[in-house]
Coordinates of C-alpha atoms and ligand atoms in Angstrom, one line a residue:
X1 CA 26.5 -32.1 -34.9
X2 CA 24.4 -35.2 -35.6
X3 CA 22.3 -35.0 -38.6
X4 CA 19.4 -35.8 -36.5
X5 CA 19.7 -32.4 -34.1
X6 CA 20.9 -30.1 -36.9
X7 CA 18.5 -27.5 -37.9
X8 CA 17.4 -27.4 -41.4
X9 CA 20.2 -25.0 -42.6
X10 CA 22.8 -26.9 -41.3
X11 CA 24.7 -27.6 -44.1
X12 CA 24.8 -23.9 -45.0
X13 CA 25.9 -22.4 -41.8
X14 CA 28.2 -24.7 -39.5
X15 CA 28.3 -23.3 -36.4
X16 CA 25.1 -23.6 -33.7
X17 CA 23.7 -20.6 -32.6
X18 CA 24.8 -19.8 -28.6
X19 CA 21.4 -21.4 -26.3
X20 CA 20.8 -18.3 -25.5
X21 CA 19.8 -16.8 -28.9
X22 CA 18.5 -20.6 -30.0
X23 CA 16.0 -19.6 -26.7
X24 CA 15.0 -15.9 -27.5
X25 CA 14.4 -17.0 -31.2
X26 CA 12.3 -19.9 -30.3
X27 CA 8.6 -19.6 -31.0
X28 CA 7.1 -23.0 -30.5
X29 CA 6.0 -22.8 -27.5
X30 CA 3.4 -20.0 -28.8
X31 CA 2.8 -20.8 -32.4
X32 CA 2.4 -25.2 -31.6
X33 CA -1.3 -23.5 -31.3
X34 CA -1.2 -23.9 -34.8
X35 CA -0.4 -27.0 -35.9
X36 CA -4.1 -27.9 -37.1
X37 CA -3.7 -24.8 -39.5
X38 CA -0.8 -25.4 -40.5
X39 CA -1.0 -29.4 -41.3
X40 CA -4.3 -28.3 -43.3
X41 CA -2.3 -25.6 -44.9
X42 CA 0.1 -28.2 -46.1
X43 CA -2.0 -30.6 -47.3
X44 CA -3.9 -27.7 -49.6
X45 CA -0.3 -27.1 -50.6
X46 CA 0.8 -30.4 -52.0
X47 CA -2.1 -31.1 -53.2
X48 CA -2.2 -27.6 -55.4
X49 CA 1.3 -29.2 -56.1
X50 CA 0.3 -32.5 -57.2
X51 CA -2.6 -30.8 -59.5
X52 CA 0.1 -28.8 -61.0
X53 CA 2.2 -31.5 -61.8
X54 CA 5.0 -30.1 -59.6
X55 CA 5.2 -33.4 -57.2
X56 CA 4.1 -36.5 -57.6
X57 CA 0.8 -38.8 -56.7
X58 CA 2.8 -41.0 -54.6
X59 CA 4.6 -38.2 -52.7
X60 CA 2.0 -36.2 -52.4
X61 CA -0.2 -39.0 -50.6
X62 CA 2.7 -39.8 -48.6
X63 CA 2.8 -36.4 -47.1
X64 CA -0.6 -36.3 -46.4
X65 CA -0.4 -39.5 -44.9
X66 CA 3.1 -38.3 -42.8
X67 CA 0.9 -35.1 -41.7
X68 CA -2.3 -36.6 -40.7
X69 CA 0.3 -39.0 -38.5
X70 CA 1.6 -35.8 -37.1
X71 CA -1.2 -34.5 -35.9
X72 CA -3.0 -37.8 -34.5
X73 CA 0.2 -37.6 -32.2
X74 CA -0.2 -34.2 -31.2
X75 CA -3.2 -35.0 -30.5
X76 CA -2.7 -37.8 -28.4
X77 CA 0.0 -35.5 -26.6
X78 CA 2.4 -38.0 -28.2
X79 CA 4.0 -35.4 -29.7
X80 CA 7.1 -33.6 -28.7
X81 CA 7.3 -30.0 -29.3
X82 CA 11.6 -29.3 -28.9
X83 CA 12.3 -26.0 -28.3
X84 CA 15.5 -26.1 -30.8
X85 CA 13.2 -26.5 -33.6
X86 CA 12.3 -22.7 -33.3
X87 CA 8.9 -23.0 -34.5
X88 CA 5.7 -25.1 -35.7
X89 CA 6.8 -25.2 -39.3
X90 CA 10.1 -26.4 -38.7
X91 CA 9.4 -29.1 -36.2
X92 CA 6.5 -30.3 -38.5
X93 CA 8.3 -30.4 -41.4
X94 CA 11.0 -32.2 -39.4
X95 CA 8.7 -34.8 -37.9
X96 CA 7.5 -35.8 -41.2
X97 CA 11.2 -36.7 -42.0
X98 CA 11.4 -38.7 -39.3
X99 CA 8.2 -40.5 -40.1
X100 CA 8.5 -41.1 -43.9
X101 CA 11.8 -40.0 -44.9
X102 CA 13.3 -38.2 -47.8
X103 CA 9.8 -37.2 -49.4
X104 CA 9.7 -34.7 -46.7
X105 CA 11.8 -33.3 -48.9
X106 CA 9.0 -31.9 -51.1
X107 CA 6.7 -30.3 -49.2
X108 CA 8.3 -27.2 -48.9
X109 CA 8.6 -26.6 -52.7
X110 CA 7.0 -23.2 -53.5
X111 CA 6.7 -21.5 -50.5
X112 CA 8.9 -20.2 -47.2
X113 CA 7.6 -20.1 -44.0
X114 CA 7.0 -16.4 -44.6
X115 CA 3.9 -17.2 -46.5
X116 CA 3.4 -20.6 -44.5
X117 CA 3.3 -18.7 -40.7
X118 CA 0.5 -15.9 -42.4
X119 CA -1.6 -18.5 -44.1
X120 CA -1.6 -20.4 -40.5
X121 CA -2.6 -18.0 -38.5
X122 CA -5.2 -16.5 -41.0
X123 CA -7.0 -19.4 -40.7
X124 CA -6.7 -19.3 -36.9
X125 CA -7.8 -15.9 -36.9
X126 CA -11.0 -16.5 -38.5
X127 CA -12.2 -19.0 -36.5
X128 CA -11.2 -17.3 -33.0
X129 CA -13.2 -14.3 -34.3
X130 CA -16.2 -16.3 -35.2
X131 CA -16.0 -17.6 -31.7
X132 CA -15.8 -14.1 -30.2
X133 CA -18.7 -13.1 -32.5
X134 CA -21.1 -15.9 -31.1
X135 CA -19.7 -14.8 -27.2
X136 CA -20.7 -11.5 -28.1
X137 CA -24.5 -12.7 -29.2
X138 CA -24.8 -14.1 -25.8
X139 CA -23.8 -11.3 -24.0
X140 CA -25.9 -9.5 -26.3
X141 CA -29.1 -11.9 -25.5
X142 CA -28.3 -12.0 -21.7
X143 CA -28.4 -8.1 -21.6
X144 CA -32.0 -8.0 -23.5
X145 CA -33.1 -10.5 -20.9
X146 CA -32.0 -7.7 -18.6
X147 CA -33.7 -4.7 -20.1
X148 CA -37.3 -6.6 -20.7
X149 CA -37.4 -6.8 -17.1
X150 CA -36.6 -3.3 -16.0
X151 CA -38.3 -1.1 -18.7
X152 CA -40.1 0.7 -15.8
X153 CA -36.9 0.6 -13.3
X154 CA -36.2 4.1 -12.6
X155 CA -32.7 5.4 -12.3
X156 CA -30.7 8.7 -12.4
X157 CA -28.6 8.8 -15.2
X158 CA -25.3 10.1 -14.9
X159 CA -22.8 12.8 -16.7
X160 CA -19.8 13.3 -14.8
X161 CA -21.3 10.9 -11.9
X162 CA -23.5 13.3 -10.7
X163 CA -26.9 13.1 -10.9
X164 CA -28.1 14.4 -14.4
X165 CA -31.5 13.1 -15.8
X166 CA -34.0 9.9 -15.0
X167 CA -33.4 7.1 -17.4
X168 CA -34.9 3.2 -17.7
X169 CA -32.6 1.5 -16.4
X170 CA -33.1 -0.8 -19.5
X171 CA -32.0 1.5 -21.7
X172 CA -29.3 2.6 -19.7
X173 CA -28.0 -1.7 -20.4
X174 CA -28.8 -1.2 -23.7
X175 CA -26.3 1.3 -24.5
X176 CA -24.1 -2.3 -24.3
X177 CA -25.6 -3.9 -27.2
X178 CA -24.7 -0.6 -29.3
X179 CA -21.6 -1.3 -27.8
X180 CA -20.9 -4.9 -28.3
X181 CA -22.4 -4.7 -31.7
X182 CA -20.3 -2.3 -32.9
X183 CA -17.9 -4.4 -31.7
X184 CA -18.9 -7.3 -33.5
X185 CA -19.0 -5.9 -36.7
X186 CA -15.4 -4.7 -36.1
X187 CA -14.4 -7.9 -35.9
X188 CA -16.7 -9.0 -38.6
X189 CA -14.6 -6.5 -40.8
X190 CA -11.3 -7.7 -40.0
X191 CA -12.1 -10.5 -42.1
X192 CA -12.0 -8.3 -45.4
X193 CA -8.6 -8.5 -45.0
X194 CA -8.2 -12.3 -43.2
X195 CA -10.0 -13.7 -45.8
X196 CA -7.3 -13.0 -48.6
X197 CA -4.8 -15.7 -49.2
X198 CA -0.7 -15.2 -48.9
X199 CA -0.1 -18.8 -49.8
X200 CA 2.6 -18.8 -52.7
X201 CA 3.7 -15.8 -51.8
X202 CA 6.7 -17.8 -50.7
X203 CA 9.7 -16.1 -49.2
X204 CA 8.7 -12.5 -51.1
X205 CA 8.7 -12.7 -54.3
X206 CA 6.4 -15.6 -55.0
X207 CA 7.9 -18.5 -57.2
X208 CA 8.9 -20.0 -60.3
X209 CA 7.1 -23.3 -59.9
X210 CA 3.8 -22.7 -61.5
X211 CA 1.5 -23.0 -58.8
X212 CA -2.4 -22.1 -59.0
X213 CA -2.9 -19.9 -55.4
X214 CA -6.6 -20.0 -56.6
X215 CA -6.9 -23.5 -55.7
X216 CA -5.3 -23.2 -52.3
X217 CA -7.2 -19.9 -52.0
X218 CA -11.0 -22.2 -52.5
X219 CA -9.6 -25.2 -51.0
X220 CA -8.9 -23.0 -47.8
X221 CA -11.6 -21.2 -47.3
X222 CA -10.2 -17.8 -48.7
X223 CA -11.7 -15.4 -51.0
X224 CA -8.7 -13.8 -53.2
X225 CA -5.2 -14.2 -53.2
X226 CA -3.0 -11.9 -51.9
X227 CA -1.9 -9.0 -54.5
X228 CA 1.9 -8.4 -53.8
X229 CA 4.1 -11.2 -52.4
X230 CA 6.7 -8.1 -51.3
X231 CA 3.2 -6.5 -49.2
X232 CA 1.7 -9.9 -48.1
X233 CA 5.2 -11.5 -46.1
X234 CA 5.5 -8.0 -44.5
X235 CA 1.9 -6.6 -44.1
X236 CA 0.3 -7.2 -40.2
X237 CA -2.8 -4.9 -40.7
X238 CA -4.6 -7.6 -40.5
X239 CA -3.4 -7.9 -36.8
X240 CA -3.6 -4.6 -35.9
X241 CA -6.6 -4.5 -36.6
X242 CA -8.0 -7.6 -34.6
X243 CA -6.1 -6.0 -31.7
X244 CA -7.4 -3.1 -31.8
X245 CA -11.4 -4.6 -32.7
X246 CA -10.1 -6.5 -29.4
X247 CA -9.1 -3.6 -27.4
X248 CA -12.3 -1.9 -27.6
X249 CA -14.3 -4.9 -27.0
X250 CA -12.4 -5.2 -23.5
X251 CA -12.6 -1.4 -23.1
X252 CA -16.2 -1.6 -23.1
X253 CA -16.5 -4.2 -21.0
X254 CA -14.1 -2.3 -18.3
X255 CA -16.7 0.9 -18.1
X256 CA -19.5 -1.9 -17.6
X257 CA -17.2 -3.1 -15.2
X258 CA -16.3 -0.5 -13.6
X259 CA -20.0 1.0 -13.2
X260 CA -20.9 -2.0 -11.9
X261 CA -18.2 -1.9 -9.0
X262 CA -19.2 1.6 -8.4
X263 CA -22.9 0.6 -7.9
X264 CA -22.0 -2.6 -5.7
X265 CA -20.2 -0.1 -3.2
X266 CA -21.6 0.8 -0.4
X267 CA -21.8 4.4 -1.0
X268 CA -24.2 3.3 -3.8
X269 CA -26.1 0.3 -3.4
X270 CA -27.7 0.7 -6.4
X271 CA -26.8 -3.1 -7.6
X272 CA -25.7 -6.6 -5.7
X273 CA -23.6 -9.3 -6.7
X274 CA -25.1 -12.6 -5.9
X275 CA -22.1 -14.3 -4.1
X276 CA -20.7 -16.7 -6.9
X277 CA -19.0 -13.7 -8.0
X278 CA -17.7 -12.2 -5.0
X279 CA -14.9 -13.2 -3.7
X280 CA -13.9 -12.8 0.3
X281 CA -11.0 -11.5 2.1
X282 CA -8.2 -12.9 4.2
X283 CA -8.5 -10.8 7.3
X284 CA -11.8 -8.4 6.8
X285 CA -14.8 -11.2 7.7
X286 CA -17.2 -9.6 6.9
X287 CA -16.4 -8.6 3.0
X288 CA -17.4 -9.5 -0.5
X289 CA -15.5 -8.2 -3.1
X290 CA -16.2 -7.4 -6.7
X291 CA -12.8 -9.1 -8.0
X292 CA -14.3 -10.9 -11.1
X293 CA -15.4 -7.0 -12.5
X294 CA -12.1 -6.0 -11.1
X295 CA -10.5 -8.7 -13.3
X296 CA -12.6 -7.3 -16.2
X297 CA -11.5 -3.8 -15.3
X298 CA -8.2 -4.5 -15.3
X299 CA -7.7 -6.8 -18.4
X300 CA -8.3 -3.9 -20.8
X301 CA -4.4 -3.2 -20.2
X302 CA -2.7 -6.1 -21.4
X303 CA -5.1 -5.6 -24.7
X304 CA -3.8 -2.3 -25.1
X305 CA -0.1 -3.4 -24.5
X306 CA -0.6 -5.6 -27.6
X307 CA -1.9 -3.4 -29.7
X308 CA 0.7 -0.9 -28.8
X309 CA 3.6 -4.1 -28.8
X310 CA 2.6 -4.4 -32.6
X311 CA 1.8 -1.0 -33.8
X312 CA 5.6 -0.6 -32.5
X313 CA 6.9 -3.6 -34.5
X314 CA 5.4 -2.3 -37.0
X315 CA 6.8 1.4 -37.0
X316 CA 9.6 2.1 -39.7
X317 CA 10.6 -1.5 -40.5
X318 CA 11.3 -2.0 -43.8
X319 CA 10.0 -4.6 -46.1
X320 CA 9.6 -7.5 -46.2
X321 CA 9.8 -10.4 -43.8
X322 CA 12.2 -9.7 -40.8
X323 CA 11.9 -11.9 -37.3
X324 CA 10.6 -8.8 -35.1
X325 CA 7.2 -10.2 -36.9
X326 CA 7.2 -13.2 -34.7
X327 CA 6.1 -11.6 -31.9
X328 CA 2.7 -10.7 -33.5
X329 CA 1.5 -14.4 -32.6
X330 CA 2.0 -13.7 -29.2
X331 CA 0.1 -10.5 -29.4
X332 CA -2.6 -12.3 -31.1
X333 CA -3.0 -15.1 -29.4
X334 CA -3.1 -12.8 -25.5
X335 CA -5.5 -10.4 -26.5
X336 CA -8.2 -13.3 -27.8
X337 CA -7.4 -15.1 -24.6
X338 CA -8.1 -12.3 -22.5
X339 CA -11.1 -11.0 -24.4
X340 CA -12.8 -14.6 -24.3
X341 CA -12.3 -15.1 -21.0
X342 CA -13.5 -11.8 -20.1
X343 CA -16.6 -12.3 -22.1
X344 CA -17.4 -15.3 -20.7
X345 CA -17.0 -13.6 -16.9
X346 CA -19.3 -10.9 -18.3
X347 CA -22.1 -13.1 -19.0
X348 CA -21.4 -14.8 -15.6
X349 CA -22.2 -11.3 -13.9
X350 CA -25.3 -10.2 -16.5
X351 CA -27.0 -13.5 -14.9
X352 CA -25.7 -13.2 -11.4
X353 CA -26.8 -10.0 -10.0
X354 CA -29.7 -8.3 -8.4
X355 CA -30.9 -4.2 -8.9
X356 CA -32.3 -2.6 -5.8
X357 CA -35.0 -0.7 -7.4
X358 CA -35.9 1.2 -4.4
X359 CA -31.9 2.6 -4.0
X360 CA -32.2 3.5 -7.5
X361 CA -35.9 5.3 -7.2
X362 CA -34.2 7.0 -4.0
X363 CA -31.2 8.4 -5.9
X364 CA -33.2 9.3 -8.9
X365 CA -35.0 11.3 -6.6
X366 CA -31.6 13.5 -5.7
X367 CA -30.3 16.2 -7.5
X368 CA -33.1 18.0 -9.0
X369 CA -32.9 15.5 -12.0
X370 CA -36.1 17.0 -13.5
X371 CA -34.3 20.6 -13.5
X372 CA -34.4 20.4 -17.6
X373 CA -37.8 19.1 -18.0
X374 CA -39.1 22.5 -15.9
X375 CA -37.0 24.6 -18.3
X376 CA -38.3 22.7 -21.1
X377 CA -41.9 23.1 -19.4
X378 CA -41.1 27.2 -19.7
X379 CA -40.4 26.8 -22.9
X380 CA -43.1 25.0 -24.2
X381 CA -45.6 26.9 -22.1
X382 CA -44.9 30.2 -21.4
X383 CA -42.6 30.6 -25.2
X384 CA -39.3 31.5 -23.3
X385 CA -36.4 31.2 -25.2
X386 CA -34.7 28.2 -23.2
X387 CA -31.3 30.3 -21.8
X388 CA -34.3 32.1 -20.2
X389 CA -35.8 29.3 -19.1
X390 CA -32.5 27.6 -17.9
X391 CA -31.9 30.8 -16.0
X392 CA -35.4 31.2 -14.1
X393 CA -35.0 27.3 -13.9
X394 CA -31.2 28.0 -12.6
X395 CA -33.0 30.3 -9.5
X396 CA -35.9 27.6 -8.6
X397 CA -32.5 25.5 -7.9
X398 CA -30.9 27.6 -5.9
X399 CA -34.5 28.5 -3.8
X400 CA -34.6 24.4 -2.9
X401 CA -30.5 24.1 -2.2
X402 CA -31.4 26.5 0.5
X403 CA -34.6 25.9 1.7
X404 CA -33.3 21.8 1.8
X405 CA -36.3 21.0 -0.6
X406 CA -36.4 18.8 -3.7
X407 CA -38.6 20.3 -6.6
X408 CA -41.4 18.1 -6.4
X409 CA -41.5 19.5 -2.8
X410 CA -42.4 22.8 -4.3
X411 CA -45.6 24.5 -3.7
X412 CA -47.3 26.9 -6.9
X413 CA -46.9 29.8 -4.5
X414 CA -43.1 29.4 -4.2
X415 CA -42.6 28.6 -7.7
X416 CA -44.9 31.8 -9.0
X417 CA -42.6 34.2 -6.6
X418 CA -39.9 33.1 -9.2
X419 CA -41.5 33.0 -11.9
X420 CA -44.7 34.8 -11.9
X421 CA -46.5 33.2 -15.0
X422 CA -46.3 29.5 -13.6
X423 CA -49.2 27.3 -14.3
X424 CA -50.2 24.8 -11.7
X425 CA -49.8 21.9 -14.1
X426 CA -46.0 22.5 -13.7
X427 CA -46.2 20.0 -10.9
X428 CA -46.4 17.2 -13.5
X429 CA -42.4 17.7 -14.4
X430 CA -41.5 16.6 -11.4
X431 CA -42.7 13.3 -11.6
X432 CA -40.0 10.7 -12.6
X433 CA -42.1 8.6 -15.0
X434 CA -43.5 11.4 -17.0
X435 CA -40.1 13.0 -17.6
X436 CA -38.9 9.5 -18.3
X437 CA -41.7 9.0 -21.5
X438 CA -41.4 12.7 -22.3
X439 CA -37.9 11.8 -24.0
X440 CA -39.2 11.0 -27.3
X441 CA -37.0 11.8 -29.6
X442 CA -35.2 8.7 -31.7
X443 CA -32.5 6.9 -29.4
X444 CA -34.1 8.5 -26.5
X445 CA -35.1 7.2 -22.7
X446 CA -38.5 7.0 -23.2
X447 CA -40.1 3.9 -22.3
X448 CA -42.1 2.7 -25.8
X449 CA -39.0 4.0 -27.3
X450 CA -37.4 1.3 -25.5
X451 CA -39.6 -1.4 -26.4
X452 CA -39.0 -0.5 -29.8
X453 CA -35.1 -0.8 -28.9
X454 CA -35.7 -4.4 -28.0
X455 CA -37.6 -5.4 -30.7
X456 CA -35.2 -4.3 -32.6
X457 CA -32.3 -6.1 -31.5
X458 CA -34.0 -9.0 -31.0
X459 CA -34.9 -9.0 -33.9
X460 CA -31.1 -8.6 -35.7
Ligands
LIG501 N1 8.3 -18.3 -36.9 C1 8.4 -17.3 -37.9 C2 7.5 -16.2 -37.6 O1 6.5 -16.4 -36.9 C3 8.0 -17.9 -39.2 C4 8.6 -17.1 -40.4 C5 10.1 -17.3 -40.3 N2 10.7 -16.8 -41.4 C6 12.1 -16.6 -41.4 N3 12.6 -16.3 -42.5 N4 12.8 -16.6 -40.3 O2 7.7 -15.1 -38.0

């Protein structure tokens, strides 16, 4: 073996590995995604080093200077990531012996790429959720710009897809930013844990060189050092719980999705997709499908795979560092991918369809949808308990099923032969609007309830 091709620990162990294993073990083609964090990583490092008196000036600046090479050339796609040197850290740290020679050496005094691979893709981490988090404001933004136009669109709203009770259709939209803000301040916590820094930890049970992990902790951004070097080389939580923040973030993008696919059929009508995001077919002229919600639909799997693919990792391995670990890059890295470009398809659909108010008006009037507010009506009028009211209500149901009539349709005479104590200003449940701005109550449909709502968020 020349020198030059010999992995690091080639003087300990003689023999290569066979391809195939040198292949399976290989990670640089997923982890070369952090070579910014991990050149800034080692520069905090020797520095912390220098400060400590551990290397010296002139090596020190040398390996800054070797690094910041490094990275120009990556850069400049001058770089060449080799498959044999398994992963980021090793081809970087080989790289800079190649550029200024033995005072590579140095740099990896104090710590193991245990620590090193966790410090990197902390970093990462926080800036890809901070990226997600400002996605997620837009979305947030283009769906308000959606609800202050259709405060007064009428719609039925839906439990178990059948037609239940009339909502706003705003406020129906604005059950997303609950959604996507609850999503946002998942990820928002996942940096209780991302913000703690495992450099020093080394391989697991820190070091004898006396290094100062608070400087490294300031210097990058962190808040605390890690606690346990045994806990920090072996502990993922942090990834589970980004893939699982990510997970529901694509989840509820898949019911918006999927409702929306459901309302662009043609059993439903009750939306349209303006044609940049429809897609044709190959045979059938005449269609336009929904793939780009499709895609969104569909997505949500591959996030759940990963969370699954780690939790499983995860399950019964002992401590500490071991290489079934590796994987959780790949994990990482899939699930942001997905959920970004999901998000950003979202917001291409929030501005790029219309709602056919008049389909919606016609299926809100289906399906007795005002059936509870004429129990309620009984209740508040003639001081029925409500199952009695639900029951009489149940009848004046039945009456229209078979007569084909919707309950607006009823006349005072019909109702009062159900129930006799009726009062003509019954007829006032019927009406869409009023049941609509009857519903009150905190969180509820009604429509200065919803101006409140967007007030509110806008205002977050
Ligand atoms: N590429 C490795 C990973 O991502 C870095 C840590 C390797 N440590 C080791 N002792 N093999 O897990």
């Amino acid at each position: 073996m020349s020198k030059k091709n010999k992995p690091i620990w080639g003087t300990r162990i003689s023999k290569r590995t066979p391809g195939i294993f040198e292949k399976v073990s290989s990670s640089i083609h997923i982890d070369k995604r952090l070579y910014k964090e991990d050149i800034l990583a080692s520069i905090a490092h020797v520095e912390m080093l220098n400060r400590q008196k551990i290397i010296n000036f002139k090596v020190k600046n040398k390996i800054i200077w070797g690094l910041k090479k490094i990275q120009n050339q990556i850069i400049k796609k001058q770089y060449l990531f080799d498959y044999k040197d398994e992963d980021i850290h090793m081809s970087i740290e080989k790289k800079l012996f190649d550029i200024i020679g033995e005072d590579a050496g140095f740099i990896h005094t104090a710590r193991s790429r245990n620590d090193q691979v966790l410090v990197d893709l902390k970093i990462w981490m926080i800036n890809s959720n901070n990226k997600l988090i400002k996605m997620l404001d837009q979305t947030i933004k283009n769906i308000l710009k959606i609800a202050e136009k259709n405060i007064y669109t009428i719609m039925p709203g839906f439990t178990h897809l059948k037609n239940a009770q009339p909502i706003s259709f705003a406020h129906y939209i604005l059950a997303y930013v609950e959604m996507f803000s609850r999503d946002k301040q998942r990820l928002i916590n996942n940096f209780i844990s991302l913000k703690e820094n495992p450099l020093g930890s080394a391989a697991l049970s820190g070091t004898s060189f006396n290094i100062d992990r608070n400087f490294t902790t300031k210097k990058l951004g962190f808040k605390i050092p890690t606690g346990n070097s045994i806990d920090t080389v072996s502990d993922r939580d942090f990834v589970l719980e980004f893939l699982f923040a990510s997970s529901v973030c694509a989840m509820h993008i898949s019911r918006i999705a999927e409702e929306f696919i459901i309302w662009n059929s043609d059993a439903f009508k009750l939306i349209s997709l303006n044609d940049n995001i429809v897609t044709g077919s190959s045979i059938m002229p005449q269609k336009k499908n929904p793939d780009p919600l499709e895609y969104l639909r569909g997505k949500v799997g591959s996030s759940y795979g990963n969370l699954y693919s780690m939790m499983t990792i995860l399950k019964g391995l002992p401590l500490s560092y071991f290489k079934d670990l590796q994987d959780d890059k790949k994990n990482v890295f899939e699930s942001f991918d997905n959920l970004s470009d999901s998000i950003k398809v979202l917001n291409e659909v929030l501005k790029n369809f219309s709602i056919n108010k008049n389909e919606m008006l016609n299926l809100a009037n289906k399906g007795y949808v005002t059936a509870t507010d004429l129990a309620d009506y009984f209740v508040k009028n003639l001081n029925y308990s409500f199952r009695k009211s639900y029951q009489i209500t149940s009848k004046i149901v039945n009456y229209c099923e078979k007569n084909k009539k919707k309950l607006s349709d009823l006349s005072i005479i019909e109702l009062k032969k159900i129930e006799p104590n009726t009062k003509d200003d019954v007829i006032k449940v019927f009406d869409l609007k009023n049941s609509i701005n009857s519903k009150k109550s905190y969180g509820g449909t009604s429509f200065e309830n919803i101006k409140k709502m967007i007030r509110k968020y806008k205002n977050a």
